[in-house]
Amino acid sequence: MAERLNNELFARARGIIPGGVNSPVRAFRAVHAEPIAAVRGEGPWLYDADGRRYLDHVMGWGAVMLGHAHPAVTHAVATAAARGAVFGLSTPDEVDLADIIRTAMPSVERLRLVNSGTEAAMTAVRLARAFTGRRKVLRFDGCYHGHADTLLAGAGVPPVLAGDTLTACYNDLPSVTSQCELWASDLACVIVEPVAGNMGVVPPVEGFLAGLRSLCTRAGALLIFDEVITGFRVAWGGAQALYGVRPDLTVLGKIIGGGLPVGAFGGRADVMALLAPGGPVYQAGTFAGNPVVAAAGIATLHTLRAANPYAALDRAAAHVARSIAGAARDAGVPVQVNRVGGMLTPFFTSSPVRDMAGARDVDATAYAAFFRAALDLGVLLPPSPLEATFVSACHLEDALWRKSAALLSEGFTGVPYCV
Ligand code: PMP
């Protein structure tokens, strides 16, 4: 019986859906494991098709900050769905959600809701190009902004479509300065994850974000913070509040939809004024500002604002990070744990990781072994070495994060040494 349903399901899926999955990382290839089919979640727990229960640290890739099936969110979704799933017209809830976001992030003077982080980042870049009348977009090696052509160099995108995309090294201001000097009058924007989450968690070094701010101002380019992961996670006001740097535009997703598909982009009113119908930059969506999504988002943000879990999250995640680092040291496995608030990554390497070159250095085989050991112990980590492990508001009971820390420490038994 064990593993029957999971395996049957994936055998069937592979005959219908490429690779058996609708998003590549779900195939678990990087950790050399059979993928898991999730059938139910409750708070920090996730249940697979064979009835096994896992303490979940993937948390919908950071989207369900309150945990799975939070009663307030579930109730809001059911109530909104019963009133109608989509109208293709404006609704009160979308305005309320936009207002909560605007109040939390003062740099976001105006915003629009869309359906995914990909869409939000794509449109923010389109807007920056229109506002500045320039073409070039500077991004950072190891950051991810969704899969729009401009922002996804390589990976099946014809070079001509990413020909105006420049790449710099995260945490390395001189690499940004040299691109700014090279493309001085043609740089439309710099887009960055203010805390990188997609090369594993890499915090900005002191002065990096402020440096980007002044380089952009000097170059006449817009600074875009992609806070799809960090928004409402590292602080109520996101990384821009935590580090005190004001971007021109902000890209959001994940938490603001309470687990339903969402994205948002917003920022300076003069830039946002270029959007149709007031301006010439087109963007639209059948489901943009969807009432069920907006209801889930409002319920999530109201709950988060009332609970204000950020200090507790920081403490709990710090304990988990310390436990992992300690257990790795005791086992003789070189591991560097990077963390900001409730997002962390154990990098299986002996050198500190502050950019993608450092992240590429990890021993992926050792992480895969750690992942499988944790899974056997009932803890679900991201099925890839360069992703964020999330400690969320649903992990905050002492017993839970202590259990998580203990199990993850135990996970080092059997992890091979890395070189
Ligand atoms: N930006 C960042 C920082 C992300 O982490 C992601 C997705 N993980 C995206 C953009 C794309 O968002 P989505 O998957 O909703 O398209």
PDB file of N, CA, C and O in Angstrom, residues 311-372:
ATOM      1  N   ALA A 311       8.364  39.315  15.119  1.00  0.00           N
ATOM      2  CA  ALA A 311       9.439  39.134  16.099  1.00  0.00           C
ATOM      3  C   ALA A 311       9.522  37.658  16.502  1.00  0.00           C
ATOM      4  O   ALA A 311      10.617  37.085  16.600  1.00  0.00           O
ATOM      5  N   ALA A 312       8.358  37.037  16.683  1.00  0.00           N
ATOM      6  CA  ALA A 312       8.342  35.616  17.074  1.00  0.00           C
ATOM      7  C   ALA A 312       8.899  34.742  15.955  1.00  0.00           C
ATOM      8  O   ALA A 312       9.620  33.769  16.199  1.00  0.00           O
ATOM      9  N   LEU A 313       8.578  35.114  14.721  1.00  0.00           N
ATOM     10  CA  LEU A 313       9.095  34.363  13.564  1.00  0.00           C
ATOM     11  C   LEU A 313      10.618  34.408  13.532  1.00  0.00           C
ATOM     12  O   LEU A 313      11.280  33.397  13.270  1.00  0.00           O
ATOM     13  N   ASP A 314      11.123  35.596  13.784  1.00  0.00           N
ATOM     14  CA  ASP A 314      12.566  35.785  13.764  1.00  0.00           C
ATOM     15  C   ASP A 314      13.233  34.876  14.794  1.00  0.00           C
ATOM     16  O   ASP A 314      14.225  34.203  14.504  1.00  0.00           O
ATOM     17  N   ARG A 315      12.636  34.827  15.993  1.00  0.00           N
ATOM     18  CA  ARG A 315      13.209  33.983  17.063  1.00  0.00           C
ATOM     19  C   ARG A 315      13.137  32.508  16.698  1.00  0.00           C
ATOM     20  O   ARG A 315      14.105  31.773  16.827  1.00  0.00           O
ATOM     21  N   ALA A 316      11.952  32.073  16.221  1.00  0.00           N
ATOM     22  CA  ALA A 316      11.771  30.650  15.918  1.00  0.00           C
ATOM     23  C   ALA A 316      12.707  30.232  14.779  1.00  0.00           C
ATOM     24  O   ALA A 316      13.394  29.200  14.864  1.00  0.00           O
ATOM     25  N   ALA A 317      12.764  31.049  13.742  1.00  0.00           N
ATOM     26  CA  ALA A 317      13.605  30.690  12.587  1.00  0.00           C
ATOM     27  C   ALA A 317      15.081  30.734  12.966  1.00  0.00           C
ATOM     28  O   ALA A 317      15.877  29.924  12.481  1.00  0.00           O
ATOM     29  N   ALA A 318      15.445  31.664  13.868  1.00  0.00           N
ATOM     30  CA  ALA A 318      16.836  31.727  14.312  1.00  0.00           C
ATOM     31  C   ALA A 318      17.208  30.432  15.042  1.00  0.00           C
ATOM     32  O   ALA A 318      18.296  29.887  14.864  1.00  0.00           O
ATOM     33  N   HIS A 319      16.259  29.924  15.852  1.00  0.00           N
ATOM     34  CA  HIS A 319      16.516  28.675  16.567  1.00  0.00           C
ATOM     35  C   HIS A 319      16.694  27.514  15.577  1.00  0.00           C
ATOM     36  O   HIS A 319      17.622  26.706  15.705  1.00  0.00           O
ATOM     37  N   VAL A 320      15.808  27.454  14.585  1.00  0.00           N
ATOM     38  CA  VAL A 320      15.908  26.377  13.581  1.00  0.00           C
ATOM     39  C   VAL A 320      17.257  26.486  12.856  1.00  0.00           C
ATOM     40  O   VAL A 320      17.976  25.490  12.682  1.00  0.00           O
ATOM     41  N   ALA A 321      17.613  27.714  12.459  1.00  0.00           N
ATOM     42  CA  ALA A 321      18.874  27.915  11.729  1.00  0.00           C
ATOM     43  C   ALA A 321      20.071  27.503  12.594  1.00  0.00           C
ATOM     44  O   ALA A 321      20.986  26.810  12.121  1.00  0.00           O
ATOM     45  N   ARG A 322      20.046  27.902  13.863  1.00  0.00           N
ATOM     46  CA  ARG A 322      21.160  27.555  14.771  1.00  0.00           C
ATOM     47  C   ARG A 322      21.253  26.050  14.958  1.00  0.00           C
ATOM     48  O   ARG A 322      22.346  25.473  14.973  1.00  0.00           O
ATOM     49  N   SER A 323      20.103  25.402  15.077  1.00  0.00           N
ATOM     50  CA  SER A 323      20.114  23.948  15.272  1.00  0.00           C
ATOM     51  C   SER A 323      20.698  23.233  14.068  1.00  0.00           C
ATOM     52  O   SER A 323      21.489  22.294  14.210  1.00  0.00           O
ATOM     53  N   ILE A 324      20.287  23.683  12.884  1.00  0.00           N
ATOM     54  CA  ILE A 324      20.821  23.051  11.668  1.00  0.00           C
ATOM     55  C   ILE A 324      22.332  23.249  11.612  1.00  0.00           C
ATOM     56  O   ILE A 324      23.098  22.299  11.368  1.00  0.00           O
ATOM     57  N   ALA A 325      22.770  24.491  11.850  1.00  0.00           N
ATOM     58  CA  ALA A 325      24.208  24.784  11.769  1.00  0.00           C
ATOM     59  C   ALA A 325      24.978  23.942  12.794  1.00  0.00           C
ATOM     60  O   ALA A 325      26.041  23.386  12.487  1.00  0.00           O
ATOM     61  N   GLY A 326      24.416  23.833  14.016  1.00  0.00           N
ATOM     62  CA  GLY A 326      25.090  23.069  15.074  1.00  0.00           C
ATOM     63  C   GLY A 326      25.171  21.591  14.735  1.00  0.00           C
ATOM     64  O   GLY A 326      26.231  20.961  14.884  1.00  0.00           O
ATOM     65  N   ALA A 327      24.050  21.043  14.249  1.00  0.00           N
ATOM     66  CA  ALA A 327      24.034  19.609  13.918  1.00  0.00           C
ATOM     67  C   ALA A 327      24.994  19.321  12.769  1.00  0.00           C
ATOM     68  O   ALA A 327      25.681  18.290  12.757  1.00  0.00           O
ATOM     69  N   ALA A 328      25.048  20.229  11.808  1.00  0.00           N
ATOM     70  CA  ALA A 328      25.958  20.038  10.671  1.00  0.00           C
ATOM     71  C   ALA A 328      27.404  20.040  11.170  1.00  0.00           C
ATOM     72  O   ALA A 328      28.208  19.180  10.780  1.00  0.00           O
ATOM     73  N   ARG A 329      27.701  20.983  12.067  1.00  0.00           N
ATOM     74  CA  ARG A 329      29.069  21.064  12.603  1.00  0.00           C
ATOM     75  C   ARG A 329      29.424  19.766  13.329  1.00  0.00           C
ATOM     76  O   ARG A 329      30.475  19.172  13.095  1.00  0.00           O
ATOM     77  N   ASP A 330      28.484  19.307  14.173  1.00  0.00           N
ATOM     78  CA  ASP A 330      28.741  18.069  14.920  1.00  0.00           C
ATOM     79  C   ASP A 330      28.946  16.883  13.982  1.00  0.00           C
ATOM     80  O   ASP A 330      29.697  15.963  14.281  1.00  0.00           O
ATOM     81  N   ALA A 331      28.230  16.894  12.864  1.00  0.00           N
ATOM     82  CA  ALA A 331      28.349  15.769  11.925  1.00  0.00           C
ATOM     83  C   ALA A 331      29.534  15.943  10.989  1.00  0.00           C
ATOM     84  O   ALA A 331      29.806  15.083  10.149  1.00  0.00           O
ATOM     85  N   GLY A 332      30.206  17.084  11.088  1.00  0.00           N
ATOM     86  CA  GLY A 332      31.365  17.327  10.218  1.00  0.00           C
ATOM     87  C   GLY A 332      30.965  17.662   8.793  1.00  0.00           C
ATOM     88  O   GLY A 332      31.735  17.455   7.852  1.00  0.00           O
ATOM     89  N   VAL A 333      29.743  18.162   8.617  1.00  0.00           N
ATOM     90  CA  VAL A 333      29.279  18.526   7.272  1.00  0.00           C
ATOM     91  C   VAL A 333      29.352  20.053   7.142  1.00  0.00           C
ATOM     92  O   VAL A 333      28.729  20.759   7.932  1.00  0.00           O
ATOM     93  N   PRO A 334      30.112  20.546   6.168  1.00  0.00           N
ATOM     94  CA  PRO A 334      30.200  22.009   6.025  1.00  0.00           C
ATOM     95  C   PRO A 334      28.876  22.592   5.548  1.00  0.00           C
ATOM     96  O   PRO A 334      28.428  22.286   4.443  1.00  0.00           O
ATOM     97  N   VAL A 335      28.253  23.404   6.390  1.00  0.00           N
ATOM     98  CA  VAL A 335      26.979  24.033   6.039  1.00  0.00           C
ATOM     99  C   VAL A 335      26.987  25.486   6.514  1.00  0.00           C
ATOM    100  O   VAL A 335      27.418  25.769   7.634  1.00  0.00           O
ATOM    101  N   GLN A 336      26.535  26.372   5.656  1.00  0.00           N
ATOM    102  CA  GLN A 336      26.349  27.787   6.011  1.00  0.00           C
ATOM    103  C   GLN A 336      24.850  28.052   5.999  1.00  0.00           C
ATOM    104  O   GLN A 336      24.217  27.833   4.969  1.00  0.00           O
ATOM    105  N   VAL A 337      24.314  28.515   7.105  1.00  0.00           N
ATOM    106  CA  VAL A 337      22.883  28.818   7.101  1.00  0.00           C
ATOM    107  C   VAL A 337      22.680  30.326   6.956  1.00  0.00           C
ATOM    108  O   VAL A 337      23.108  31.093   7.808  1.00  0.00           O
ATOM    109  N   ASN A 338      22.065  30.729   5.866  1.00  0.00           N
ATOM    110  CA  ASN A 338      21.692  32.142   5.666  1.00  0.00           C
ATOM    111  C   ASN A 338      20.236  32.313   6.069  1.00  0.00           C
ATOM    112  O   ASN A 338      19.395  31.448   5.772  1.00  0.00           O
ATOM    113  N   ARG A 339      19.921  33.438   6.670  1.00  0.00           N
ATOM    114  CA  ARG A 339      18.539  33.641   7.121  1.00  0.00           C
ATOM    115  C   ARG A 339      18.195  35.118   7.221  1.00  0.00           C
ATOM    116  O   ARG A 339      19.018  35.929   7.619  1.00  0.00           O
ATOM    117  N   VAL A 340      16.988  35.437   6.833  1.00  0.00           N
ATOM    118  CA  VAL A 340      16.384  36.739   7.155  1.00  0.00           C
ATOM    119  C   VAL A 340      14.968  36.448   7.607  1.00  0.00           C
ATOM    120  O   VAL A 340      14.178  35.873   6.847  1.00  0.00           O
ATOM    121  N   GLY A 341      14.624  36.785   8.840  1.00  0.00           N
ATOM    122  CA  GLY A 341      13.285  36.502   9.361  1.00  0.00           C
ATOM    123  C   GLY A 341      12.956  35.036   9.170  1.00  0.00           C
ATOM    124  O   GLY A 341      13.788  34.155   9.408  1.00  0.00           O
ATOM    125  N   GLY A 342      11.739  34.779   8.693  1.00  0.00           N
ATOM    126  CA  GLY A 342      11.284  33.399   8.540  1.00  0.00           C
ATOM    127  C   GLY A 342      11.653  32.752   7.220  1.00  0.00           C
ATOM    128  O   GLY A 342      10.928  31.879   6.746  1.00  0.00           O
ATOM    129  N   MET A 343      12.734  33.189   6.594  1.00  0.00           N
ATOM    130  CA  MET A 343      13.223  32.482   5.404  1.00  0.00           C
ATOM    131  C   MET A 343      14.701  32.153   5.583  1.00  0.00           C
ATOM    132  O   MET A 343      15.488  33.010   5.976  1.00  0.00           O
ATOM    133  N   LEU A 344      15.047  30.915   5.327  1.00  0.00           N
ATOM    134  CA  LEU A 344      16.432  30.502   5.541  1.00  0.00           C
ATOM    135  C   LEU A 344      16.835  29.429   4.531  1.00  0.00           C
ATOM    136  O   LEU A 344      15.978  28.773   3.939  1.00  0.00           O
ATOM    137  N   THR A 345      18.145  29.293   4.350  1.00  0.00           N
ATOM    138  CA  THR A 345      18.673  28.222   3.495  1.00  0.00           C
ATOM    139  C   THR A 345      19.936  27.651   4.113  1.00  0.00           C
ATOM    140  O   THR A 345      20.864  28.406   4.423  1.00  0.00           O
ATOM    141  N   PRO A 346      19.971  26.331   4.299  1.00  0.00           N
ATOM    142  CA  PRO A 346      21.250  25.706   4.635  1.00  0.00           C
ATOM    143  C   PRO A 346      22.019  25.434   3.336  1.00  0.00           C
ATOM    144  O   PRO A 346      21.598  24.613   2.527  1.00  0.00           O
ATOM    145  N   PHE A 347      23.090  26.175   3.126  1.00  0.00           N
ATOM    146  CA  PHE A 347      23.926  25.957   1.939  1.00  0.00           C
ATOM    147  C   PHE A 347      24.994  24.928   2.301  1.00  0.00           C
ATOM    148  O   PHE A 347      25.756  25.148   3.250  1.00  0.00           O
ATOM    149  N   PHE A 348      25.074  23.866   1.540  1.00  0.00           N
ATOM    150  CA  PHE A 348      26.052  22.810   1.832  1.00  0.00           C
ATOM    151  C   PHE A 348      27.404  23.162   1.211  1.00  0.00           C
ATOM    152  O   PHE A 348      27.806  22.633   0.180  1.00  0.00           O
ATOM    153  N   THR A 349      28.084  24.078   1.866  1.00  0.00           N
ATOM    154  CA  THR A 349      29.387  24.546   1.395  1.00  0.00           C
ATOM    155  C   THR A 349      30.161  25.095   2.596  1.00  0.00           C
ATOM    156  O   THR A 349      29.553  25.451   3.608  1.00  0.00           O
ATOM    157  N   SER A 350      31.482  25.204   2.446  1.00  0.00           N
ATOM    158  CA  SER A 350      32.265  25.696   3.585  1.00  0.00           C
ATOM    159  C   SER A 350      32.481  27.203   3.536  1.00  0.00           C
ATOM    160  O   SER A 350      32.980  27.781   4.502  1.00  0.00           O
ATOM    161  N   SER A 351      32.117  27.847   2.417  1.00  0.00           N
ATOM    162  CA  SER A 351      32.332  29.302   2.330  1.00  0.00           C
ATOM    163  C   SER A 351      31.024  30.060   2.461  1.00  0.00           C
ATOM    164  O   SER A 351      29.989  29.585   2.002  1.00  0.00           O
ATOM    165  N   PRO A 352      31.072  31.252   3.063  1.00  0.00           N
ATOM    166  CA  PRO A 352      29.858  32.071   3.156  1.00  0.00           C
ATOM    167  C   PRO A 352      29.287  32.337   1.761  1.00  0.00           C
ATOM    168  O   PRO A 352      30.032  32.491   0.801  1.00  0.00           O
ATOM    169  N   VAL A 353      27.952  32.358   1.676  1.00  0.00           N
ATOM    170  CA  VAL A 353      27.309  32.556   0.371  1.00  0.00           C
ATOM    171  C   VAL A 353      26.718  33.956   0.326  1.00  0.00           C
ATOM    172  O   VAL A 353      25.834  34.291   1.106  1.00  0.00           O
ATOM    173  N   ARG A 354      27.225  34.772  -0.614  1.00  0.00           N
ATOM    174  CA  ARG A 354      26.694  36.136  -0.740  1.00  0.00           C
ATOM    175  C   ARG A 354      26.316  36.479  -2.171  1.00  0.00           C
ATOM    176  O   ARG A 354      25.911  37.600  -2.471  1.00  0.00           O
ATOM    177  N   ASP A 355      26.448  35.493  -3.069  1.00  0.00           N
ATOM    178  CA  ASP A 355      26.032  35.721  -4.453  1.00  0.00           C
ATOM    179  C   ASP A 355      25.840  34.367  -5.128  1.00  0.00           C
ATOM    180  O   ASP A 355      26.016  33.309  -4.504  1.00  0.00           O
ATOM    181  N   MET A 356      25.498  34.398  -6.402  1.00  0.00           N
ATOM    182  CA  MET A 356      25.188  33.158  -7.118  1.00  0.00           C
ATOM    183  C   MET A 356      26.433  32.288  -7.323  1.00  0.00           C
ATOM    184  O   MET A 356      26.334  31.065  -7.352  1.00  0.00           O
ATOM    185  N   ALA A 357      27.583  32.941  -7.461  1.00  0.00           N
ATOM    186  CA  ALA A 357      28.814  32.151  -7.628  1.00  0.00           C
ATOM    187  C   ALA A 357      29.011  31.283  -6.372  1.00  0.00           C
ATOM    188  O   ALA A 357      29.340  30.093  -6.473  1.00  0.00           O
ATOM    189  N   GLY A 358      28.772  31.856  -5.211  1.00  0.00           N
ATOM    190  CA  GLY A 358      28.876  31.101  -3.958  1.00  0.00           C
ATOM    191  C   GLY A 358      27.816  30.022  -3.878  1.00  0.00           C
ATOM    192  O   GLY A 358      28.082  28.892  -3.435  1.00  0.00           O
ATOM    193  N   ALA A 359      26.607  30.365  -4.321  1.00  0.00           N
ATOM    194  CA  ALA A 359      25.506  29.398  -4.234  1.00  0.00           C
ATOM    195  C   ALA A 359      25.754  28.199  -5.150  1.00  0.00           C
ATOM    196  O   ALA A 359      25.414  27.061  -4.813  1.00  0.00           O
ATOM    197  N   ARG A 360      26.366  28.467  -6.312  1.00  0.00           N
ATOM    198  CA  ARG A 360      26.638  27.370  -7.265  1.00  0.00           C
ATOM    199  C   ARG A 360      27.632  26.364  -6.698  1.00  0.00           C
ATOM    200  O   ARG A 360      27.735  25.247  -7.184  1.00  0.00           O
ATOM    201  N   ASP A 361      28.349  26.804  -5.681  1.00  0.00           N
ATOM    202  CA  ASP A 361      29.401  25.987  -5.090  1.00  0.00           C
ATOM    203  C   ASP A 361      28.882  24.889  -4.161  1.00  0.00           C
ATOM    204  O   ASP A 361      29.668  24.102  -3.648  1.00  0.00           O
ATOM    205  N   VAL A 362      27.571  24.865  -3.908  1.00  0.00           N
ATOM    206  CA  VAL A 362      27.081  23.922  -2.898  1.00  0.00           C
ATOM    207  C   VAL A 362      27.205  22.481  -3.381  1.00  0.00           C
ATOM    208  O   VAL A 362      27.231  22.207  -4.584  1.00  0.00           O
ATOM    209  N   ASP A 363      27.259  21.594  -2.417  1.00  0.00           N
ATOM    210  CA  ASP A 363      27.256  20.167  -2.718  1.00  0.00           C
ATOM    211  C   ASP A 363      25.795  19.718  -2.809  1.00  0.00           C
ATOM    212  O   ASP A 363      25.145  19.443  -1.797  1.00  0.00           O
ATOM    213  N   ALA A 364      25.304  19.658  -4.050  1.00  0.00           N
ATOM    214  CA  ALA A 364      23.883  19.355  -4.270  1.00  0.00           C
ATOM    215  C   ALA A 364      23.556  17.927  -3.839  1.00  0.00           C
ATOM    216  O   ALA A 364      22.442  17.641  -3.391  1.00  0.00           O
ATOM    217  N   THR A 365      24.534  17.048  -3.947  1.00  0.00           N
ATOM    218  CA  THR A 365      24.303  15.653  -3.557  1.00  0.00           C
ATOM    219  C   THR A 365      24.091  15.549  -2.053  1.00  0.00           C
ATOM    220  O   THR A 365      23.232  14.802  -1.575  1.00  0.00           O
ATOM    221  N   ALA A 366      24.887  16.315  -1.302  1.00  0.00           N
ATOM    222  CA  ALA A 366      24.737  16.293   0.159  1.00  0.00           C
ATOM    223  C   ALA A 366      23.380  16.877   0.553  1.00  0.00           C
ATOM    224  O   ALA A 366      22.702  16.360   1.446  1.00  0.00           O
ATOM    225  N   TYR A 367      22.955  17.963  -0.129  1.00  0.00           N
ATOM    226  CA  TYR A 367      21.632  18.516   0.185  1.00  0.00           C
ATOM    227  C   TYR A 367      20.548  17.490  -0.116  1.00  0.00           C
ATOM    228  O   TYR A 367      19.604  17.318   0.661  1.00  0.00           O
ATOM    229  N   ALA A 368      20.699  16.803  -1.251  1.00  0.00           N
ATOM    230  CA  ALA A 368      19.686  15.812  -1.634  1.00  0.00           C
ATOM    231  C   ALA A 368      19.569  14.733  -0.555  1.00  0.00           C
ATOM    232  O   ALA A 368      18.463  14.303  -0.188  1.00  0.00           O
ATOM    233  N   ALA A 369      20.713  14.320  -0.019  1.00  0.00           N
ATOM    234  CA  ALA A 369      20.699  13.304   1.042  1.00  0.00           C
ATOM    235  C   ALA A 369      20.014  13.853   2.294  1.00  0.00           C
ATOM    236  O   ALA A 369      19.221  13.161   2.948  1.00  0.00           O
ATOM    237  N   PHE A 370      20.305  15.103   2.609  1.00  0.00           N
ATOM    238  CA  PHE A 370      19.679  15.761   3.767  1.00  0.00           C
ATOM    239  C   PHE A 370      18.166  15.863   3.563  1.00  0.00           C
ATOM    240  O   PHE A 370      17.374  15.567   4.467  1.00  0.00           O
ATOM    241  N   PHE A 371      17.775  16.272   2.362  1.00  0.00           N
ATOM    242  CA  PHE A 371      16.350  16.398   2.040  1.00  0.00           C
ATOM    243  C   PHE A 371      15.637  15.064   2.258  1.00  0.00           C
ATOM    244  O   PHE A 371      14.573  15.003   2.883  1.00  0.00           O
ATOM    245  N   ARG A 372      16.239  13.975   1.736  1.00  0.00           N
ATOM    246  CA  ARG A 372      15.583  12.654   1.828  1.00  0.00           C
ATOM    247  C   ARG A 372      15.546  12.170   3.274  1.00  0.00           C
ATOM    248  O   ARG A 372      14.561  11.574   3.712  1.00  0.00           O
TER     249      ARG A 372
END
